[in-house]
């Protein structure tokens, strides 16, 4: 066979393969090592069930680039079949009347029984399912390199006072105490855990979820900014612009001692072949034990003209909440299943702890939505809060000025 005929044959085969199943285009921002591995399982599941996954990946942790891409596609009248959207934004998209109703898949697959009651309202609009959740991530984790702590003769901190003592020792021993990236969402991720730790769960709810002006302007908020400033003094000069996964790499390579990040960081440790307990540890952000800041990834589906595409979307929604997918995906992603009753055996200690903590925290009213990760407030308010935190982080603004700025920023967006 000539080379030309071989190539032509291969192209023909490729062509026929893509005709094989209806394409389902999925927008997401899972592009780091661990994230990509996890999302490829969703792709495999869909393809194995007779459809063709069309990847619409937009790089950028926390998804702001992805959300910009989504808005322009919807405005151009050409939305993807499914998009990774979460929290109050689900309601905002639903209000525009562009989302598919998933009630039939939900009913056929018993979602009302499977999904914890306290989370269900996030995925429903006027009582109808318009989103399918994928996982639960915990935000208030601190990732630790135990060897660095040992070499520095430092103790793993459980309070901010202990943190300062440990960080000084680590710095003196020639390591970077805190691996930090320089993007607004990364700064907000630390800040919200600080607020939770210093103010406690009731204060967090008042300030970061209910946006109560008194709580936002309080002394507790000022103290939280002071703590953020203190943490910054333990980061390195190259932090600005650094991606979160590169900060995680600093911890597993032994350059830095700690990172404050949600448990998608675990996906990076795993991809790098690192083992929990020996190579790295996950502990609570100081002063936050017993509270759980949650972040639930989910997909919304856009109404389609083509009946086959609608079927493909529903198949995707169905597969996502099956035990099989909940297990493979969450083990790789670092998160835990969003449905009840998934066998625990395949999960590591960090995940098992997280699963138990969700239930315990729900009981004590300490299960709280993450503001930094789109679960607590609208995108407009979140953006205003990010601006205040980032300005403070990147300047020498005083904590009391930042506190006042926070009250005003939220007031203007409300
Ligand atoms: C998402 C995670 C993702 C992380 C970093 C978070 O907002 O919920 O799924 O891994 O951003 O991109």
Short mmCIF file of C-alpha atoms and ligand atoms in Angstrom, two decimals:
data_model
loop_
_atom_site.label_atom_id
_atom_site.label_comp_id
_atom_site.label_asym_id
_atom_site.label_seq_id
_atom_site.Cartn_x
_atom_site.Cartn_y
_atom_site.Cartn_z
CA UNK A 1 0.00 0.00 0.00
CA UNK A 2 1.38 3.44 -0.86
CA UNK A 3 1.93 5.94 1.90
CA UNK A 4 -0.81 8.12 0.39
CA UNK A 5 -3.37 5.30 0.50
CA UNK A 6 -2.46 4.48 4.10
CA UNK A 7 -3.00 8.10 5.16
CA UNK A 8 -6.25 8.35 3.20
CA UNK A 9 -7.44 5.12 4.84
CA UNK A 10 -6.60 6.44 8.31
CA UNK A 11 -8.44 9.70 7.63
CA UNK A 12 -11.50 7.82 6.43
CA UNK A 13 -11.48 5.73 9.57
CA UNK A 14 -11.21 8.84 11.73
CA UNK A 15 -14.11 10.42 9.84
CA UNK A 16 -16.30 7.43 10.33
CA UNK A 17 -15.41 7.28 14.03
CA UNK A 18 -16.58 10.82 14.68
CA UNK A 19 -19.83 9.95 12.86
CA UNK A 20 -20.18 7.08 15.26
CA UNK A 21 -21.96 8.90 18.06
CA UNK A 22 -23.61 12.28 18.41
CA UNK A 23 -21.15 14.87 19.63
CA UNK A 24 -21.66 16.32 23.09
CA UNK A 25 -19.57 19.43 23.57
CA UNK A 26 -18.50 20.00 27.16
CA UNK A 27 -16.95 23.20 28.51
CA UNK A 28 -14.71 22.83 31.59
CA UNK A 29 -11.50 24.21 33.08
CA UNK A 30 -9.89 20.98 34.24
CA UNK A 31 -6.51 21.24 32.57
CA UNK A 32 -3.89 20.65 35.32
CA UNK A 33 -2.31 17.16 35.55
CA UNK A 34 -4.73 15.76 38.13
CA UNK A 35 -7.77 17.56 36.73
CA UNK A 36 -7.13 16.37 33.17
CA UNK A 37 -6.78 12.77 34.34
CA UNK A 38 -10.08 12.99 36.20
CA UNK A 39 -12.04 14.60 33.35
CA UNK A 40 -10.71 12.06 30.85
CA UNK A 41 -12.70 9.45 32.81
CA UNK A 42 -15.89 11.38 32.10
CA UNK A 43 -14.95 11.52 28.45
CA UNK A 44 -14.34 7.74 28.42
CA UNK A 45 -17.67 7.03 30.11
CA UNK A 46 -19.60 9.13 27.58
CA UNK A 47 -17.77 7.66 24.60
CA UNK A 48 -18.29 4.12 25.91
CA UNK A 49 -22.02 4.81 25.97
CA UNK A 50 -22.33 5.66 22.30
CA UNK A 51 -21.65 9.41 22.18
CA UNK A 52 -18.61 11.46 21.22
CA UNK A 53 -17.14 13.86 23.76
CA UNK A 54 -16.16 17.16 22.16
CA UNK A 55 -13.69 18.83 24.47
CA UNK A 56 -14.07 22.57 25.16
CA UNK A 57 -11.32 23.05 27.76
CA UNK A 58 -10.44 26.58 28.83
CA UNK A 59 -7.32 26.68 31.01
CA UNK A 60 -7.23 28.80 34.17
CA UNK A 61 -7.78 27.64 37.75
CA UNK A 62 -11.10 28.54 39.34
CA UNK A 63 -12.75 28.99 35.95
CA UNK A 64 -12.93 32.72 35.28
CA UNK A 65 -11.50 32.30 31.76
CA UNK A 66 -13.95 29.47 31.16
CA UNK A 67 -16.89 31.64 32.27
CA UNK A 68 -15.85 34.41 29.87
CA UNK A 69 -15.65 31.89 27.03
CA UNK A 70 -19.06 30.51 27.96
CA UNK A 71 -20.73 33.93 27.95
CA UNK A 72 -19.44 34.76 24.50
CA UNK A 73 -20.57 31.41 23.07
CA UNK A 74 -24.06 31.83 24.52
CA UNK A 75 -24.27 35.42 23.27
CA UNK A 76 -23.28 34.21 19.81
CA UNK A 77 -26.24 31.81 19.95
CA UNK A 78 -24.00 28.76 19.98
CA UNK A 79 -23.78 27.37 23.52
CA UNK A 80 -21.99 24.08 24.22
CA UNK A 81 -24.18 21.13 25.21
CA UNK A 82 -22.85 21.18 28.78
CA UNK A 83 -20.78 23.60 30.86
CA UNK A 84 -19.08 23.48 34.24
CA UNK A 85 -21.02 26.09 36.23
CA UNK A 86 -21.73 26.14 39.97
CA UNK A 87 -23.47 27.80 42.90
CA UNK A 88 -25.75 30.83 42.46
CA UNK A 89 -24.66 31.19 38.81
CA UNK A 90 -26.80 28.13 38.05
CA UNK A 91 -29.87 30.14 39.06
CA UNK A 92 -28.76 33.12 36.98
CA UNK A 93 -28.37 30.99 33.84
CA UNK A 94 -31.70 29.30 34.53
CA UNK A 95 -33.45 32.68 34.81
CA UNK A 96 -32.41 33.43 31.24
CA UNK A 97 -34.45 30.43 30.11
CA UNK A 98 -31.55 28.77 28.27
CA UNK A 99 -31.15 25.64 30.41
CA UNK A 100 -32.48 22.16 29.75
CA UNK A 101 -34.79 20.64 32.34
CA UNK A 102 -33.22 17.45 33.77
CA UNK A 103 -36.22 16.28 35.82
CA UNK A 104 -36.77 13.12 33.76
CA UNK A 105 -33.17 11.90 34.28
CA UNK A 106 -33.38 12.91 37.94
CA UNK A 107 -36.60 10.98 38.45
CA UNK A 108 -35.47 7.89 36.58
CA UNK A 109 -32.24 7.80 38.55
CA UNK A 110 -33.60 8.75 41.95
CA UNK A 111 -31.58 11.95 42.44
CA UNK A 112 -33.90 13.18 45.19
CA UNK A 113 -32.90 10.15 47.28
CA UNK A 114 -29.22 10.10 46.26
CA UNK A 115 -28.33 13.75 46.74
CA UNK A 116 -28.03 15.12 50.28
CA UNK A 117 -31.06 17.30 51.09
CA UNK A 118 -28.95 20.32 52.11
CA UNK A 119 -27.35 20.50 48.64
CA UNK A 120 -30.38 19.81 46.40
CA UNK A 121 -31.60 23.40 46.12
CA UNK A 122 -28.30 24.43 44.48
CA UNK A 123 -29.12 22.31 41.42
CA UNK A 124 -32.83 23.15 41.12
CA UNK A 125 -34.54 26.19 39.67
CA UNK A 126 -38.16 26.70 40.74
CA UNK A 127 -38.17 23.08 41.91
CA UNK A 128 -36.78 21.59 38.66
CA UNK A 129 -33.33 20.09 38.20
CA UNK A 130 -31.21 22.24 35.86
CA UNK A 131 -27.73 21.08 36.93
CA UNK A 132 -25.98 17.85 37.78
CA UNK A 133 -23.33 17.88 40.54
CA UNK A 134 -20.09 15.98 40.17
CA UNK A 135 -18.28 16.05 43.52
CA UNK A 136 -17.66 17.84 46.79
CA UNK A 137 -14.34 19.61 47.37
CA UNK A 138 -13.25 20.92 50.77
CA UNK A 139 -11.49 24.29 50.72
CA UNK A 140 -10.01 24.75 54.20
CA UNK A 141 -7.08 22.36 53.79
CA UNK A 142 -3.41 23.06 54.37
CA UNK A 143 -1.04 20.81 52.39
CA UNK A 144 2.18 20.05 54.21
CA UNK A 145 5.59 18.66 53.32
CA UNK A 146 6.52 16.83 56.56
CA UNK A 147 10.21 16.48 55.59
CA UNK A 148 10.58 20.26 55.35
CA UNK A 149 8.97 20.67 58.78
CA UNK A 150 11.34 18.03 60.20
CA UNK A 151 14.42 19.65 58.70
CA UNK A 152 13.37 23.03 60.12
CA UNK A 153 12.53 21.56 63.52
CA UNK A 154 9.02 23.02 63.23
CA UNK A 155 5.64 21.74 64.48
CA UNK A 156 2.59 21.60 62.24
CA UNK A 157 0.45 24.54 63.40
CA UNK A 158 -3.18 24.45 64.48
CA UNK A 159 -3.45 28.16 65.37
CA UNK A 160 -2.20 31.31 63.63
CA UNK A 161 0.16 32.01 66.55
CA UNK A 162 1.71 28.55 66.10
CA UNK A 163 1.81 29.13 62.35
CA UNK A 164 4.00 32.19 62.85
CA UNK A 165 6.42 30.28 65.07
CA UNK A 166 6.67 27.42 62.55
CA UNK A 167 6.96 29.72 59.51
CA UNK A 168 9.84 31.66 61.13
CA UNK A 169 11.75 28.42 61.75
CA UNK A 170 11.11 27.21 58.19
CA UNK A 171 12.29 30.51 56.72
CA UNK A 172 15.40 30.45 58.89
CA UNK A 173 16.16 26.93 57.67
CA UNK A 174 16.19 28.23 54.08
CA UNK A 175 12.79 27.02 52.83
CA UNK A 176 9.78 28.97 51.56
CA UNK A 177 7.14 28.64 54.31
CA UNK A 178 4.09 29.14 52.05
CA UNK A 179 3.82 28.15 48.38
CA UNK A 180 1.46 30.66 46.87
CA UNK A 181 0.34 31.55 43.40
CA UNK A 182 -0.50 35.11 42.50
CA UNK A 183 -4.05 35.16 41.21
CA UNK A 184 -7.06 36.84 42.87
CA UNK A 185 -8.90 33.56 43.43
CA UNK A 186 -5.88 32.03 45.19
CA UNK A 187 -5.66 34.99 47.55
CA UNK A 188 -9.41 34.77 48.18
CA UNK A 189 -9.08 31.03 48.87
CA UNK A 190 -6.70 31.73 51.76
CA UNK A 191 -8.66 34.73 52.95
CA UNK A 192 -11.98 32.94 53.34
CA UNK A 193 -10.36 30.19 55.41
CA UNK A 194 -8.76 32.85 57.61
CA UNK A 195 -12.16 34.51 58.13
CA UNK A 196 -13.66 31.13 59.04
CA UNK A 197 -10.85 30.40 61.50
CA UNK A 198 -10.78 33.78 63.20
CA UNK A 199 -14.50 34.49 63.22
CA UNK A 200 -15.91 30.95 63.47
CA UNK A 201 -18.74 29.45 61.39
CA UNK A 202 -21.51 31.82 62.50
CA UNK A 203 -19.40 34.85 61.66
CA UNK A 204 -18.40 33.36 58.28
CA UNK A 205 -22.07 32.81 57.43
CA UNK A 206 -22.97 36.39 58.38
CA UNK A 207 -20.08 38.04 56.56
CA UNK A 208 -19.34 35.90 53.52
CA UNK A 209 -22.78 34.45 52.74
CA UNK A 210 -25.37 36.87 54.16
CA UNK A 211 -23.07 39.86 53.42
CA UNK A 212 -24.08 41.56 56.66
CA UNK A 213 -22.50 45.04 56.67
CA UNK A 214 -21.74 44.96 60.40
CA UNK A 215 -19.87 41.67 60.10
CA UNK A 216 -18.03 42.82 56.96
CA UNK A 217 -16.89 46.01 58.70
CA UNK A 218 -16.04 44.37 62.03
CA UNK A 219 -12.86 44.06 64.00
CA UNK A 220 -12.84 40.34 63.20
CA UNK A 221 -12.58 41.23 59.50
CA UNK A 222 -9.75 43.62 60.26
CA UNK A 223 -7.94 40.86 62.16
CA UNK A 224 -8.45 38.56 59.17
CA UNK A 225 -6.73 41.08 56.89
CA UNK A 226 -3.88 41.35 59.45
CA UNK A 227 -3.46 37.58 59.26
CA UNK A 228 -3.48 37.65 55.45
CA UNK A 229 -0.70 40.24 55.55
CA UNK A 230 1.27 38.06 57.97
CA UNK A 231 0.95 35.04 55.64
CA UNK A 232 2.09 37.07 52.67
CA UNK A 233 5.37 37.79 54.42
CA UNK A 234 6.10 34.05 54.24
CA UNK A 235 5.60 33.71 50.47
CA UNK A 236 8.32 34.12 47.83
CA UNK A 237 8.90 36.96 45.38
CA UNK A 238 7.99 34.85 42.35
CA UNK A 239 4.41 34.22 43.50
CA UNK A 240 2.72 36.84 41.23
CA UNK A 241 1.01 35.12 38.31
CA UNK A 242 2.00 31.61 39.41
CA UNK A 243 -0.60 28.89 38.77
CA UNK A 244 -1.90 26.95 41.77
CA UNK A 245 -0.55 23.61 40.55
CA UNK A 246 2.98 25.03 40.30
CA UNK A 247 2.62 26.11 43.91
CA UNK A 248 1.60 22.54 44.80
CA UNK A 249 4.73 21.31 43.01
CA UNK A 250 6.85 23.56 45.26
CA UNK A 251 5.49 21.63 48.24
CA UNK A 252 6.09 18.14 46.84
CA UNK A 253 9.53 19.08 45.54
CA UNK A 254 10.52 20.16 49.05
CA UNK A 255 11.04 23.83 48.20
CA UNK A 256 8.10 25.01 50.28
CA UNK A 257 6.51 23.74 53.49
CA UNK A 258 2.79 24.49 53.06
CA UNK A 259 0.07 25.43 50.60
CA UNK A 260 -3.46 26.61 51.36
CA UNK A 261 -5.65 25.06 48.69
CA UNK A 262 -8.77 22.96 48.10
CA UNK A 263 -8.34 19.20 47.74
CA UNK A 264 -7.92 19.28 43.96
CA UNK A 265 -4.27 19.74 45.09
CA UNK A 266 -4.34 16.04 45.99
CA UNK A 267 -4.74 15.24 42.29
CA UNK A 268 -1.38 16.94 41.65
CA UNK A 269 0.38 15.04 44.45
CA UNK A 270 -0.99 11.77 43.02
CA UNK A 271 0.04 12.52 39.43
CA UNK A 272 3.55 13.26 40.75
CA UNK A 273 3.58 9.80 42.40
CA UNK A 274 3.52 11.18 45.95
CA UNK A 275 1.94 9.32 48.86
CA UNK A 276 -0.16 10.73 51.64
CA UNK A 277 1.31 10.20 55.10
CA UNK A 278 4.91 9.92 53.93
CA UNK A 279 5.42 12.51 51.16
CA UNK A 280 2.67 14.91 52.13
CA UNK A 281 -0.03 15.54 54.72
CA UNK A 282 -3.37 17.32 54.61
CA UNK A 283 -4.41 19.16 57.78
CA UNK A 284 -7.03 21.82 58.46
CA UNK A 285 -6.17 25.47 57.90
CA UNK A 286 -5.31 26.78 61.41
CA UNK A 287 -8.32 27.33 63.65
CA UNK A 288 -10.84 25.83 61.21
CA UNK A 289 -11.14 22.26 62.54
CA UNK A 290 -14.75 21.14 62.72
CA UNK A 291 -15.86 23.50 59.96
CA UNK A 292 -16.10 22.56 56.30
CA UNK A 293 -16.04 25.09 53.44
CA UNK A 294 -17.63 23.24 50.55
CA UNK A 295 -17.25 23.63 46.81
CA UNK A 296 -19.40 21.50 44.52
CA UNK A 297 -18.55 21.24 40.84
CA UNK A 298 -21.53 20.77 38.56
CA UNK A 299 -22.65 20.92 34.95
CA UNK A 300 -25.54 22.82 33.44
CA UNK A 301 -26.97 21.70 30.10
CA UNK A 302 -28.11 24.16 27.43
CA UNK A 303 -31.35 23.59 25.49
CA UNK A 304 -30.60 21.97 22.11
CA UNK A 305 -32.50 21.98 18.81
CA UNK A 306 -31.22 18.55 17.86
CA UNK A 307 -33.04 15.68 19.64
CA UNK A 308 -29.94 13.45 19.56
CA UNK A 309 -27.88 16.08 21.30
CA UNK A 310 -30.54 16.36 23.99
CA UNK A 311 -30.32 12.61 24.47
CA UNK A 312 -26.53 12.88 24.71
CA UNK A 313 -26.79 15.53 27.43
CA UNK A 314 -29.14 13.39 29.44
CA UNK A 315 -26.85 10.40 29.08
CA UNK A 316 -23.98 12.52 30.42
CA UNK A 317 -26.10 13.70 33.36
CA UNK A 318 -27.09 10.11 34.12
CA UNK A 319 -23.53 8.76 34.00
CA UNK A 320 -22.17 11.48 36.28
CA UNK A 321 -24.27 10.34 39.24
CA UNK A 322 -23.57 6.62 38.88
CA UNK A 323 -21.47 4.98 41.63
CA UNK A 324 -18.89 3.85 39.08
CA UNK A 325 -18.13 7.34 37.80
CA UNK A 326 -18.38 8.96 41.25
CA UNK A 327 -15.64 6.59 42.41
CA UNK A 328 -13.12 6.78 39.55
CA UNK A 329 -13.50 10.52 39.06
CA UNK A 330 -13.31 11.57 42.69
CA UNK A 331 -10.34 9.35 43.51
CA UNK A 332 -8.38 11.12 40.75
CA UNK A 333 -9.77 14.60 41.39
CA UNK A 334 -9.15 14.69 45.15
CA UNK A 335 -12.82 15.37 45.90
CA UNK A 336 -15.46 13.07 47.41
CA UNK A 337 -18.72 11.70 45.94
CA UNK A 338 -21.71 14.01 46.04
CA UNK A 339 -24.15 11.11 46.34
CA UNK A 340 -24.72 8.89 49.33
CA UNK A 341 -23.90 5.20 49.46
CA UNK A 342 -20.78 5.05 47.26
CA UNK A 343 -18.44 2.28 48.63
CA UNK A 344 -15.64 3.81 50.72
CA UNK A 345 -12.91 1.22 50.06
CA UNK A 346 -11.27 2.89 47.01
CA UNK A 347 -10.79 6.22 48.85
CA UNK A 348 -7.73 7.31 50.85
CA UNK A 349 -7.67 8.64 54.40
CA UNK A 350 -8.00 12.28 53.36
CA UNK A 351 -11.14 11.55 51.35
CA UNK A 352 -12.64 9.37 54.10
CA UNK A 353 -12.05 12.15 56.61
CA UNK A 354 -13.67 14.63 54.26
CA UNK A 355 -16.75 12.41 53.81
CA UNK A 356 -17.20 12.08 57.56
CA UNK A 357 -16.60 15.76 58.16
CA UNK A 358 -19.38 16.78 55.76
CA UNK A 359 -21.93 14.94 57.87
CA UNK A 360 -20.50 16.13 61.18
CA UNK A 361 -20.26 19.76 60.03
CA UNK A 362 -23.82 19.72 58.66
CA UNK A 363 -24.99 18.68 62.11
CA UNK A 364 -23.22 21.58 63.85
CA UNK A 365 -24.10 24.24 61.22
CA UNK A 366 -20.46 24.43 60.20
CA UNK A 367 -20.93 23.21 56.61
CA UNK A 368 -20.54 26.46 54.70
CA UNK A 369 -20.40 27.48 51.04
CA UNK A 370 -17.10 28.80 49.68
CA UNK A 371 -17.24 32.39 48.46
CA UNK A 372 -13.95 32.08 46.55
CA UNK A 373 -15.25 29.05 44.64
CA UNK A 374 -18.59 30.41 43.42
CA UNK A 375 -20.82 28.72 46.01
CA UNK A 376 -21.89 31.61 48.27
CA UNK A 377 -22.68 34.78 46.31
CA UNK A 378 -23.27 36.00 42.76
CA UNK A 379 -20.31 36.44 40.42
CA UNK A 380 -20.64 40.23 40.59
CA UNK A 381 -20.30 40.32 44.37
CA UNK A 382 -17.56 37.73 44.33
CA UNK A 383 -15.65 39.84 41.80
CA UNK A 384 -16.01 42.93 44.01
CA UNK A 385 -14.72 41.00 47.06
CA UNK A 386 -11.81 39.59 45.01
CA UNK A 387 -10.82 43.14 43.96
CA UNK A 388 -10.60 44.27 47.58
CA UNK A 389 -8.56 41.25 48.71
CA UNK A 390 -6.20 41.45 45.74
CA UNK A 391 -5.63 45.17 46.12
CA UNK A 392 -4.76 44.62 49.78
CA UNK A 393 -2.46 41.68 48.94
CA UNK A 394 -0.58 43.63 46.27
CA UNK A 395 -0.14 46.92 48.14
CA UNK A 396 0.61 48.16 51.62
CA UNK A 397 -2.97 49.19 52.28
CA UNK A 398 -3.90 49.03 55.98
CA UNK A 399 -6.26 46.37 57.30
CA UNK A 400 -8.78 48.99 58.42
CA UNK A 401 -8.85 50.60 54.96
CA UNK A 402 -9.33 47.17 53.36
CA UNK A 403 -12.17 46.41 55.78
CA UNK A 404 -13.92 49.69 54.88
CA UNK A 405 -13.33 48.99 51.18
CA UNK A 406 -14.93 45.56 51.59
CA UNK A 407 -18.10 47.02 53.10
CA UNK A 408 -18.37 49.59 50.27
CA UNK A 409 -17.59 47.13 47.49
CA UNK A 410 -20.29 44.71 48.64
CA UNK A 411 -22.79 47.52 49.20
CA UNK A 412 -22.27 48.83 45.65
CA UNK A 413 -22.85 45.42 44.08
CA UNK A 414 -25.85 44.36 46.19
C1 LIG B 1 -12.97 23.92 40.99
C2 LIG B 1 -12.09 22.70 40.98
C3 LIG B 1 -10.80 23.03 40.26
C4 LIG B 1 -10.14 24.26 40.87
C5 LIG B 1 -8.85 24.69 40.22
C6 LIG B 1 -12.22 25.10 41.57
O1 LIG B 1 -13.03 26.25 41.58
O2 LIG B 1 -14.11 23.68 41.75
O3 LIG B 1 -12.73 21.63 40.36
O4 LIG B 1 -9.95 21.92 40.31
O5 LIG B 1 -11.04 25.36 40.80
O6 LIG B 1 -9.00 24.85 38.87
#
